[in-house]
Amino acid sequence: MKYMGSKRSMLLGGLGDVLERELVDCDRFFDMFTGSGSVAHHVAENYPVKVIATDLQQYAATLARAVIKRDKPLSFEEWVPTWIASAIARAERDPNAIAFANLQNRLALDKLPKQAERARQLSAASSSDFVRAYGGWYYSPWQALLLNSLREEANPDAAWFDVAVAAVVQAASRCVAAPGHTAQPFKPDTRAAPFLLEAWQRDIVAQVTVSASALCERHAVKKGSAYPADANAVARKLKKGDVAFLDPPYSSVHYSRFYHVLESIARGSVGDVSGTGRYPEPHLRPSSDYSIPTRSEAAIVELLDRIAAANATAIITFPLAETSNRLSGARIAELAKSNFRVVKTHVLSRFSTLGGDHKHRGARQDSEELIITLKPLQI
Ligand SMILES: C[S@@+](CC[C@H](N)C(=O)[O-])C[C@H]1O[C@@H](n2cnc3c(N)ncnc32)[C@H](O)[C@@H]1O
């Protein structure tokens, strides 16, 4: 799935080597800003190390947990077909199912503005909070109904629960009618209409099946855990011998503004939403000091102090130059000097500007990124 700031490509471009070096004598590996879980997955799947993945957002913990908490594959046949069949049956029992399916079958570019209006009217009358919130916006009503049914049919007591929810999160992210995040949906009466149509026609069931199948196969070498938490609180749990991977936000726009739909899926509930972005009120979305320019430096200083006090190692990735939250890789390396032995690796990377408006939508910039390894002074 697309995730702003994902380190998936950097794992092949230098980060993988740095991790390999530091994992030799590592007892536990903490991925404290796990996001899409790419680094937690990489370490857990390839090294005999216990991985603990955390993030402010619940969907991020779910994505990580779907792979790292198991040390064996899951059988696809044992649960996916039954789960998906019960979700489809649930969707088909919905009083609006026929109207939603009819609209889905007739979606066409020349009729899209009218159909989108109808999609919103139909969704607004649904008894499902999820369909009311996002149907006719980020998803067609039929897609929203299916996503909600799949989530509802995921049994929280089953061993496969996290894999099922993660598969729905991944599918929802791939099918969303927006440029990879959920800050603004594509509009039907603009040049974005073909993208809206293409997104609304994506097959939710096929996407979920593919994700569930891939996730079933994957597992950790050693069982780990993942849960939602603030990195600065998690840092209090570190001990000598631990490695903490830090990939904090580099934007002054909170992640929770961009990924609220995924959060609703992971939580299994949707609060009140409003406007065309369909996001909840700011006080209902996780807020991060790392995305507040006046607080970001104090937050990283506190985090580094706690890691140093534990005599643990840290690996940080951050753009070299100053970003919109007023942090920079250069400044972080400077701040760390008093507490750690600092080793810097430069890599070239492309990153999303996060929060580009319509004009800059999906804007990506080349950036020189630093991988900073911080070794404790007393070993
Ligand atoms: C740059 S992204 C991490 C990307 C991740 N490494 C990946 O490969 O997908 C930053 C993440 O930090 C999370 N975050 C922001 N503030 C946080 C905090 N105080 N504690 C923990 N996580 C936080 C955001 O939710 C976001 O997922």
mmCIF file of N, CA and C and ligand atoms in Angstrom, residues 3-8 31-39 54-57 59-60 229-232 245 247-250 255-256 259 287-291 317, ligand 1:
data_model
loop_
_atom_site.group_PDB
_atom_site.id
_atom_site.type_symbol
_atom_site.label_atom_id
_atom_site.label_comp_id
_atom_site.label_asym_id
_atom_site.label_seq_id
_atom_site.Cartn_x
_atom_site.Cartn_y
_atom_site.Cartn_z
ATOM 1 N N TYR A 3 2.114 4.652 1.409
ATOM 2 C CA TYR A 3 2.087 5.304 2.727
ATOM 3 C C TYR A 3 3.119 6.417 2.749
ATOM 4 N N MET A 4 2.695 7.578 3.176
ATOM 5 C CA MET A 4 3.603 8.715 3.127
ATOM 6 C C MET A 4 4.759 8.524 4.100
ATOM 7 N N GLY A 5 5.956 8.538 3.546
ATOM 8 C CA GLY A 5 7.145 8.357 4.383
ATOM 9 C C GLY A 5 7.544 6.901 4.520
ATOM 10 N N SER A 6 6.890 6.001 3.781
ATOM 11 C CA SER A 6 7.237 4.576 3.894
ATOM 12 C C SER A 6 8.724 4.355 3.603
ATOM 13 N N LYS A 7 9.325 3.476 4.361
ATOM 14 C CA LYS A 7 10.759 3.203 4.180
ATOM 15 C C LYS A 7 10.976 1.945 3.354
ATOM 16 N N ARG A 8 9.930 1.477 2.683
ATOM 17 C CA ARG A 8 10.049 0.237 1.918
ATOM 18 C C ARG A 8 11.183 0.298 0.899
ATOM 19 N N ASP A 31 10.277 -0.596 16.538
ATOM 20 C CA ASP A 31 9.963 0.309 15.413
ATOM 21 C C ASP A 31 8.918 1.278 15.968
ATOM 22 N N MET A 32 9.387 2.456 16.412
ATOM 23 C CA MET A 32 8.532 3.315 17.240
ATOM 24 C C MET A 32 7.565 4.208 16.475
ATOM 25 N N PHE A 33 7.765 4.327 15.160
ATOM 26 C CA PHE A 33 6.851 5.122 14.314
ATOM 27 C C PHE A 33 6.520 4.218 13.125
ATOM 28 N N THR A 34 5.860 3.111 13.384
ATOM 29 C CA THR A 34 5.865 2.009 12.416
ATOM 30 C C THR A 34 5.093 2.270 11.126
ATOM 31 N N GLY A 35 4.075 3.144 11.132
ATOM 32 C CA GLY A 35 3.347 3.523 9.903
ATOM 33 C C GLY A 35 2.796 2.316 9.167
ATOM 34 N N SER A 36 3.274 2.080 7.948
ATOM 35 C CA SER A 36 2.792 0.931 7.166
ATOM 36 C C SER A 36 3.406 -0.381 7.653
ATOM 37 N N GLY A 37 4.342 -0.289 8.594
ATOM 38 C CA GLY A 37 4.948 -1.502 9.169
ATOM 39 C C GLY A 37 6.088 -2.065 8.344
ATOM 40 N N SER A 38 6.557 -1.325 7.323
ATOM 41 C CA SER A 38 7.542 -1.919 6.400
ATOM 42 C C SER A 38 8.835 -2.332 7.110
ATOM 43 N N VAL A 39 9.308 -1.507 8.032
ATOM 44 C CA VAL A 39 10.583 -1.824 8.692
ATOM 45 C C VAL A 39 10.378 -2.944 9.730
ATOM 46 N N THR A 54 5.245 0.157 17.289
ATOM 47 C CA THR A 54 4.245 1.058 17.868
ATOM 48 C C THR A 54 4.057 2.286 16.973
ATOM 49 N N ASP A 55 2.940 2.950 17.148
ATOM 50 C CA ASP A 55 2.610 4.143 16.379
ATOM 51 C C ASP A 55 1.434 4.795 17.095
ATOM 52 N N LEU A 56 1.232 6.085 16.879
ATOM 53 C CA LEU A 56 0.064 6.750 17.473
ATOM 54 C C LEU A 56 -1.235 6.182 16.910
ATOM 55 N N GLN A 57 -1.150 5.667 15.678
ATOM 56 C CA GLN A 57 -2.371 5.250 14.984
ATOM 57 C C GLN A 57 -2.594 3.745 15.129
ATOM 58 N N TYR A 59 -4.324 1.729 13.084
ATOM 59 C CA TYR A 59 -4.191 0.929 11.851
ATOM 60 C C TYR A 59 -2.745 0.508 11.655
ATOM 61 N N ALA A 60 -1.808 1.360 12.079
ATOM 62 C CA ALA A 60 -0.389 1.049 11.899
ATOM 63 C C ALA A 60 -0.020 -0.159 12.761
ATOM 64 N N ALA A 229 0.788 3.490 20.563
ATOM 65 C CA ALA A 229 1.403 4.192 21.700
ATOM 66 C C ALA A 229 2.254 5.339 21.194
ATOM 67 N N ASP A 230 2.460 6.306 22.076
ATOM 68 C CA ASP A 230 3.345 7.428 21.776
ATOM 69 C C ASP A 230 4.795 6.963 21.922
ATOM 70 N N ALA A 231 5.616 7.284 20.938
ATOM 71 C CA ALA A 231 7.013 6.826 20.948
ATOM 72 C C ALA A 231 7.721 7.241 22.237
ATOM 73 N N ASN A 232 7.434 8.443 22.724
ATOM 74 C CA ASN A 232 8.155 8.912 23.910
ATOM 75 C C ASN A 232 7.790 8.115 25.155
ATOM 76 N N PHE A 245 14.284 1.971 16.279
ATOM 77 C CA PHE A 245 14.267 2.606 14.953
ATOM 78 C C PHE A 245 13.276 3.765 14.999
ATOM 79 N N ASP A 247 11.494 6.822 12.902
ATOM 80 C CA ASP A 247 11.174 7.432 11.602
ATOM 81 C C ASP A 247 10.028 8.422 11.837
ATOM 82 N N PRO A 248 10.323 9.507 12.564
ATOM 83 C CA PRO A 248 9.235 10.421 12.940
ATOM 84 C C PRO A 248 8.692 11.193 11.736
ATOM 85 N N PRO A 249 7.506 11.798 11.888
ATOM 86 C CA PRO A 249 6.943 12.591 10.785
ATOM 87 C C PRO A 249 7.868 13.746 10.436
ATOM 88 N N TYR A 250 7.870 14.144 9.156
ATOM 89 C CA TYR A 250 8.647 15.312 8.772
ATOM 90 C C TYR A 250 7.731 16.378 8.184
ATOM 91 N N TYR A 255 -0.534 13.089 10.634
ATOM 92 C CA TYR A 255 -0.893 11.894 9.868
ATOM 93 C C TYR A 255 -2.376 11.563 10.022
ATOM 94 N N SER A 256 -2.930 11.848 11.196
ATOM 95 C CA SER A 256 -4.323 11.467 11.457
ATOM 96 C C SER A 256 -5.287 12.207 10.531
ATOM 97 N N TYR A 259 -5.152 9.801 7.241
ATOM 98 C CA TYR A 259 -5.428 8.354 7.265
ATOM 99 C C TYR A 259 -6.602 8.011 8.188
ATOM 100 N N SER A 287 -3.032 13.509 17.891
ATOM 101 C CA SER A 287 -2.190 14.662 17.561
ATOM 102 C C SER A 287 -0.759 14.349 18.012
ATOM 103 N N SER A 288 0.203 14.757 17.192
ATOM 104 C CA SER A 288 1.595 14.425 17.496
ATOM 105 C C SER A 288 2.423 15.684 17.704
ATOM 106 N N ASP A 289 3.196 15.707 18.778
ATOM 107 C CA ASP A 289 4.101 16.844 18.990
ATOM 108 C C ASP A 289 5.121 16.957 17.858
ATOM 109 N N TYR A 290 5.395 15.810 17.201
ATOM 110 C CA TYR A 290 6.383 15.829 16.113
ATOM 111 C C TYR A 290 5.868 16.594 14.891
ATOM 112 N N SER A 291 4.558 16.814 14.822
ATOM 113 C CA SER A 291 4.011 17.579 13.696
ATOM 114 C C SER A 291 3.652 18.999 14.109
ATOM 115 N N THR A 317 15.914 7.861 10.646
ATOM 116 C CA THR A 317 15.929 8.318 9.256
ATOM 117 C C THR A 317 15.221 9.666 9.222
HETATM 118 C C1 LIG B 1 7.279 8.795 8.437
HETATM 119 S S1 LIG B 1 5.924 7.878 9.058
HETATM 120 C C2 LIG B 1 6.636 6.298 9.376
HETATM 121 C C3 LIG B 1 6.709 5.472 8.155
HETATM 122 C C4 LIG B 1 7.137 4.031 8.418
HETATM 123 N N1 LIG B 1 8.508 3.934 8.829
HETATM 124 C C5 LIG B 1 6.899 3.182 7.164
HETATM 125 O O1 LIG B 1 7.855 2.639 6.607
HETATM 126 O O2 LIG B 1 5.746 3.102 6.730
HETATM 127 C C6 LIG B 1 5.700 8.547 10.657
HETATM 128 C C7 LIG B 1 4.692 7.800 11.540
HETATM 129 O O3 LIG B 1 4.804 8.331 12.843
HETATM 130 C C8 LIG B 1 3.549 8.230 13.474
HETATM 131 N N2 LIG B 1 3.614 9.141 14.658
HETATM 132 C C9 LIG B 1 3.499 10.474 14.701
HETATM 133 N N3 LIG B 1 3.730 10.924 15.948
HETATM 134 C C10 LIG B 1 4.004 9.846 16.720
HETATM 135 C C11 LIG B 1 4.313 9.662 18.100
HETATM 136 N N4 LIG B 1 4.408 10.697 18.946
HETATM 137 N N5 LIG B 1 4.519 8.408 18.549
HETATM 138 C C12 LIG B 1 4.408 7.340 17.713
HETATM 139 N N6 LIG B 1 4.113 7.464 16.396
HETATM 140 C C13 LIG B 1 3.914 8.697 15.896
HETATM 141 C C14 LIG B 1 2.566 8.593 12.381
HETATM 142 O O4 LIG B 1 1.285 8.097 12.672
HETATM 143 C C15 LIG B 1 3.233 7.931 11.158
HETATM 144 O O5 LIG B 1 2.692 6.652 10.946
#
